[in-house]
Short mmCIF file of C-alpha atoms and ligand atoms in Angstrom, two decimals:
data_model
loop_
_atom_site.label_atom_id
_atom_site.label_comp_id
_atom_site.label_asym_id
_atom_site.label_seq_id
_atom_site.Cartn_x
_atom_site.Cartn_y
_atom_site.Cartn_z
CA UNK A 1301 96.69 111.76 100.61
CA UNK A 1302 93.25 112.85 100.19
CA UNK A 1303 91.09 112.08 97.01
CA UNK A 1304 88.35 114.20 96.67
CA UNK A 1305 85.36 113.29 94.08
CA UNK A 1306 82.52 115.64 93.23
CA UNK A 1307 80.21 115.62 90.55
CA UNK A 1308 76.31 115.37 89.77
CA UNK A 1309 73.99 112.09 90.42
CA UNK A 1310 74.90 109.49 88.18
CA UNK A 1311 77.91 111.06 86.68
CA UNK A 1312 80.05 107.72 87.35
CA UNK A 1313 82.30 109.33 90.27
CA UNK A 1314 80.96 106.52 92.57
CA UNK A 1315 82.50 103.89 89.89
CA UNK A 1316 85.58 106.50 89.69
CA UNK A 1317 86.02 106.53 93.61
CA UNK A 1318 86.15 102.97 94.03
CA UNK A 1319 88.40 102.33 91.93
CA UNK A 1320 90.39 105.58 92.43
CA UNK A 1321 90.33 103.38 96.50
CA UNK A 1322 91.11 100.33 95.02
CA UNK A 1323 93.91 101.34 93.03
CA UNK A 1324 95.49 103.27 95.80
CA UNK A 1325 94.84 101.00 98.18
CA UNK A 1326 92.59 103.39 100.39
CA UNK A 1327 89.54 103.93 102.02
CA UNK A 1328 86.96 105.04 100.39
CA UNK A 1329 83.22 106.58 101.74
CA UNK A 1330 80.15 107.58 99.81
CA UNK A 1331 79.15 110.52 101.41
CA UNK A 1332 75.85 110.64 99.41
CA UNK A 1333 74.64 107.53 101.62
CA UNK A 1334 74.99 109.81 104.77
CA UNK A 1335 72.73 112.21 103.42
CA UNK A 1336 70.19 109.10 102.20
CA UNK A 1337 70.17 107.43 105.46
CA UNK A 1338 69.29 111.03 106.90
CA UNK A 1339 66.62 111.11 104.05
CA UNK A 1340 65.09 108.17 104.48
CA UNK A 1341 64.94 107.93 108.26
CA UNK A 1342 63.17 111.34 108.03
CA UNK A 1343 60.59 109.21 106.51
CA UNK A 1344 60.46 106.46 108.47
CA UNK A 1345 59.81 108.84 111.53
CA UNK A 1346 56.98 110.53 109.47
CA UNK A 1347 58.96 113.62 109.36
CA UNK A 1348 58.90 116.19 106.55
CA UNK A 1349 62.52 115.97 104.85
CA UNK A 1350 61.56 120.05 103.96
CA UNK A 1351 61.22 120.61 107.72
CA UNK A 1352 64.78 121.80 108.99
CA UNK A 1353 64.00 120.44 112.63
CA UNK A 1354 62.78 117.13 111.34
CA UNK A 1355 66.19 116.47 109.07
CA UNK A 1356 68.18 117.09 111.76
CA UNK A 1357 66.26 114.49 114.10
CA UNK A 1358 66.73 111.78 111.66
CA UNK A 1359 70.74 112.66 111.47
CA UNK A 1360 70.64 109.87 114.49
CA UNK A 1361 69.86 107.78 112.39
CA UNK A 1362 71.41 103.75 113.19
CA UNK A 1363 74.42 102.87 111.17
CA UNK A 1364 72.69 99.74 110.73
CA UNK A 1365 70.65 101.97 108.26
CA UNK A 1366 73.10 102.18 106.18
CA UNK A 1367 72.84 98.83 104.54
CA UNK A 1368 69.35 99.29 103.99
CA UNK A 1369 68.94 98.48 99.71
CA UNK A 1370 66.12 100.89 99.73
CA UNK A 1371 68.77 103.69 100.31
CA UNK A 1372 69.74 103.40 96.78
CA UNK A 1373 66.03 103.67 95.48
CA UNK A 1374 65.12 107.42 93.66
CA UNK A 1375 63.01 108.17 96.30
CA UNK A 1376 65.33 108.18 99.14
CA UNK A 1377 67.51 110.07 96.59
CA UNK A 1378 65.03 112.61 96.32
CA UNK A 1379 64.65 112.99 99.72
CA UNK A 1380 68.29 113.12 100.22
CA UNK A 1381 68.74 115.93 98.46
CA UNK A 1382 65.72 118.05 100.21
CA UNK A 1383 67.69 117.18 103.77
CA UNK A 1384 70.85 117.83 102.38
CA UNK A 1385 69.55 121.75 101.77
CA UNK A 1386 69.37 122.82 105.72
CA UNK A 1387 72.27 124.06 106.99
CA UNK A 1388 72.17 122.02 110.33
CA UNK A 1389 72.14 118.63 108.63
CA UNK A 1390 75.10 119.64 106.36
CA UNK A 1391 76.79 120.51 110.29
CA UNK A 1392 75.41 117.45 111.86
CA UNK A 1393 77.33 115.64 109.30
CA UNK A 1394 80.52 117.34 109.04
CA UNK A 1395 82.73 115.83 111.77
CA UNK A 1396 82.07 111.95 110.56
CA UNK A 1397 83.17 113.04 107.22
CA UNK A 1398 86.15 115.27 108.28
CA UNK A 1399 87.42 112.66 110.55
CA UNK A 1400 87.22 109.80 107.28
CA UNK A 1401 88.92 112.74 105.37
CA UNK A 1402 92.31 113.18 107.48
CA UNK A 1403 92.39 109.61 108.85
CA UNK A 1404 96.35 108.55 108.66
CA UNK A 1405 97.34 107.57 105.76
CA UNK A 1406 94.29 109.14 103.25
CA UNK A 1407 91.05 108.11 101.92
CA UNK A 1408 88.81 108.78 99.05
CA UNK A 1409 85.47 110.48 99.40
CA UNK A 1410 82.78 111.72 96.67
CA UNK A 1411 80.07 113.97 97.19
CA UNK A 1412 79.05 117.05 96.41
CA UNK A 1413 80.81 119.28 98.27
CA UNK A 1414 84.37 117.47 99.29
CA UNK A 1415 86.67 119.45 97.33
CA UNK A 1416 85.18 122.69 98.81
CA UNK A 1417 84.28 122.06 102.53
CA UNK A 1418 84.97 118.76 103.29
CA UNK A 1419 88.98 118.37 102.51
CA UNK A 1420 89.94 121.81 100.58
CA UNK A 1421 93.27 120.89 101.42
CA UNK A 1422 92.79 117.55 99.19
CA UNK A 1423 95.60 116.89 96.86
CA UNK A 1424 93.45 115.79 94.31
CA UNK A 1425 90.39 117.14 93.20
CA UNK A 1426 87.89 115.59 90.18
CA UNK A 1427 84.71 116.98 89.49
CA UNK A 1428 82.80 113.99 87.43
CA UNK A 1429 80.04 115.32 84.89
CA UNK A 1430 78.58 113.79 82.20
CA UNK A 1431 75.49 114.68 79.47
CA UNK A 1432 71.66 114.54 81.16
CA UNK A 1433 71.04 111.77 78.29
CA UNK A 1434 73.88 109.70 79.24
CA UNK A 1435 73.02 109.80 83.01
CA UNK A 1436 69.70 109.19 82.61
CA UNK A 1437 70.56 105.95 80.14
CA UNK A 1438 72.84 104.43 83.13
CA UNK A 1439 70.48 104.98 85.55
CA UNK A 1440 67.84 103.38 83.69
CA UNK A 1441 70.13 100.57 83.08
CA UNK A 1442 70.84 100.21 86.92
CA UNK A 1443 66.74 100.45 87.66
CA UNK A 1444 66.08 98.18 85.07
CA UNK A 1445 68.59 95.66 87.03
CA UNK A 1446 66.89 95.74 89.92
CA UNK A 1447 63.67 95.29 88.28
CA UNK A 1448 62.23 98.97 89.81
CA UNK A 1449 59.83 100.29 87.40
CA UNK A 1450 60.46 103.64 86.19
CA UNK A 1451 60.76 105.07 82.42
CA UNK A 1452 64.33 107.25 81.04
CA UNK A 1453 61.80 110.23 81.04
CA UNK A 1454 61.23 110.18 84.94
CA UNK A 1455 64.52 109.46 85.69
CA UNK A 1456 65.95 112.13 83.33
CA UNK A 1457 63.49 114.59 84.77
CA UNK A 1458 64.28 113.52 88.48
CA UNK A 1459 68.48 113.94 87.36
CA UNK A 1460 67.76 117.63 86.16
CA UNK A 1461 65.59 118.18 89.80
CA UNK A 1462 68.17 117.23 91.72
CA UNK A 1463 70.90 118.69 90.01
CA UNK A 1464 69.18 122.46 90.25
CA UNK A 1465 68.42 121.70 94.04
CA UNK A 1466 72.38 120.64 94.59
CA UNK A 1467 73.41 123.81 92.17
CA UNK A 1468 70.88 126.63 94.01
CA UNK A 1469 71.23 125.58 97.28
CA UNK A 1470 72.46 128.28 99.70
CA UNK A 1471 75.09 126.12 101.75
CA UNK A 1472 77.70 123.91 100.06
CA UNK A 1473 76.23 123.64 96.63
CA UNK A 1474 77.46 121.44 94.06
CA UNK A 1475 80.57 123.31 92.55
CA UNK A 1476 83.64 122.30 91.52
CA UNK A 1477 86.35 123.55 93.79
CA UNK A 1478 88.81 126.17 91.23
CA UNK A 1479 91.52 123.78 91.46
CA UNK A 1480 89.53 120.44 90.48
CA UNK A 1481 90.15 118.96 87.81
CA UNK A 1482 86.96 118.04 85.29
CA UNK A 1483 86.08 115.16 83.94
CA UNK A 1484 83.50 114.07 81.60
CA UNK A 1485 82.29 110.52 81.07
CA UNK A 1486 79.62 111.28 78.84
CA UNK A 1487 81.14 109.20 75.99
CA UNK A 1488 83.76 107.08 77.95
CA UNK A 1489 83.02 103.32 79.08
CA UNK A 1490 83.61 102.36 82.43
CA UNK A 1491 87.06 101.05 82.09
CA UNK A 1492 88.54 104.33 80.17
CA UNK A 1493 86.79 106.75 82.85
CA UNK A 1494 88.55 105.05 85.69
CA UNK A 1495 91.53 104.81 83.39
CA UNK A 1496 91.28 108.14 83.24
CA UNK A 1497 90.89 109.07 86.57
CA UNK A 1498 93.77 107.34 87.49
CA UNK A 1499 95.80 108.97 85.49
CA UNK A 1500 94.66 112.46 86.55
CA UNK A 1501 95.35 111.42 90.08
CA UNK A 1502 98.65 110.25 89.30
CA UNK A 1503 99.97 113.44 87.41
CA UNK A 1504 98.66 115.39 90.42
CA UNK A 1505 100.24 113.62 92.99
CA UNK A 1506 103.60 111.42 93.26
CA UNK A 1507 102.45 108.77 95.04
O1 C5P B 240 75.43 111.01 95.50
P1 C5P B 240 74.00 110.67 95.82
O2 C5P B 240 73.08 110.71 94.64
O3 C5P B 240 73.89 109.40 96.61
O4 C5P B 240 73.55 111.83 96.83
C1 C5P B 240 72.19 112.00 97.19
C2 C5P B 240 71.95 113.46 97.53
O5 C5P B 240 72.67 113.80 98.73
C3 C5P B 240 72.44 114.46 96.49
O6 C5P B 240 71.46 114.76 95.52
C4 C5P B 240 72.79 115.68 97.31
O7 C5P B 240 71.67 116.51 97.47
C5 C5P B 240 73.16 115.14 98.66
N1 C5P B 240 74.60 115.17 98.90
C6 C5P B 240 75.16 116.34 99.35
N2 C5P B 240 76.49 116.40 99.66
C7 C5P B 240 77.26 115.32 99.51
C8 C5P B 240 76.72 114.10 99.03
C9 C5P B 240 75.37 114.06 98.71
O8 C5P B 240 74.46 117.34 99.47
N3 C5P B 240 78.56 115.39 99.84
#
């Protein structure tokens, strides 16, 4: 049973996948922190993160990386999404989250691209969306919490950057798959979007 969440950068389908895990009582993987580890130790190295050869050397990055907090900054989300472009980091990527995908027994993974290349045989598909404005507001919120300076106008204009990168890109651009089904959290609260969800993922599946 594989859960498949896609959707745009702060559109609440991390929230959603949790608790779409939780609630299930399987795994779950953020496949977005792959792509920031890759992003950020691209930096670290000194690399360029538009340089296709220098992506793909920080795709070794340590999985001790992965717990780094600074992988959750806007930077290394930026950066994430100018890796994630080149087709050989999108490669060098694809087996860890295959394997996660069709581990006995099911998982849930979100993303960008897990309904179409990841697991297109997923029996449930959600693409999460919401409004720029009400992306932009949570994400502020989340900044603000962590006491990173930035104002709703950067943020909103970094969410609309990233989201034409994700949309243009040549390989594996953020799509929803024809058989996912959409949901929009724009002017739901956390509890009825996972709600929701859960209910979506129930009437597609008998679990
Ligand atoms: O979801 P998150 O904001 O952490 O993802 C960071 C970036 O990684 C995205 O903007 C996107 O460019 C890239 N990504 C991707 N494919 C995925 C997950 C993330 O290209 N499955």
């Amino acid at each position: 049973m594989i859960i498949a969440v896609d959707g745009p950068t702060a559109s609440g389908k991390g929230t959603i996948a949790k608790a779409l895990a939780a609630h299930f009582g399987l795994p779950h993987l953020d496949t977005g922190l792959l792509y920031r580890a890759v992003g950020r130790q691209c930096a670290l190295d000194g690399g360029n993160a538009d340089d296709p050869g220098d992506a793909l050397k920080a795709c070794n990055f340590p999985d001790s990386l992965l717990d780094d907090p600074e992988l959750r900054s806007e930077a290394t989300g930026g950066l994430a999404s100018r890796v994630s472009v080149h087709p050989a980091v999108r490669r060098a990527l694809y087996e860890r989250q295959r394997a996660f995908a069709t581990q006995p027994g099911g998982a849930v993974l979100d993303g960008r691209d897990i309904g179409t290349v990841i697991a297109p045989e997923a029996e449930v598909k959600l693409f999460v969306v919401a409004s720029v404005p009400a992306r932009a507001e949570r994400r502020f919120k989340e900044m603000q919490a962590t006491g990173r300076s930035v104002t709703l106008a950067e943020i909103a204009a970094d969410l609309e950057a990233r989201d034409a990168r994700d949309r243009s890109r040549a390989e594996a651009p953020l799509i929803a798959a024809a058989d996912a089904v959409l949901l929009d959290t724009s002017d739901l609260g956390r509890d009825e979007a996972i709600a929701e969800a859960i209910r979506i993922a129930e009437s597609a599946h008998r679990w």
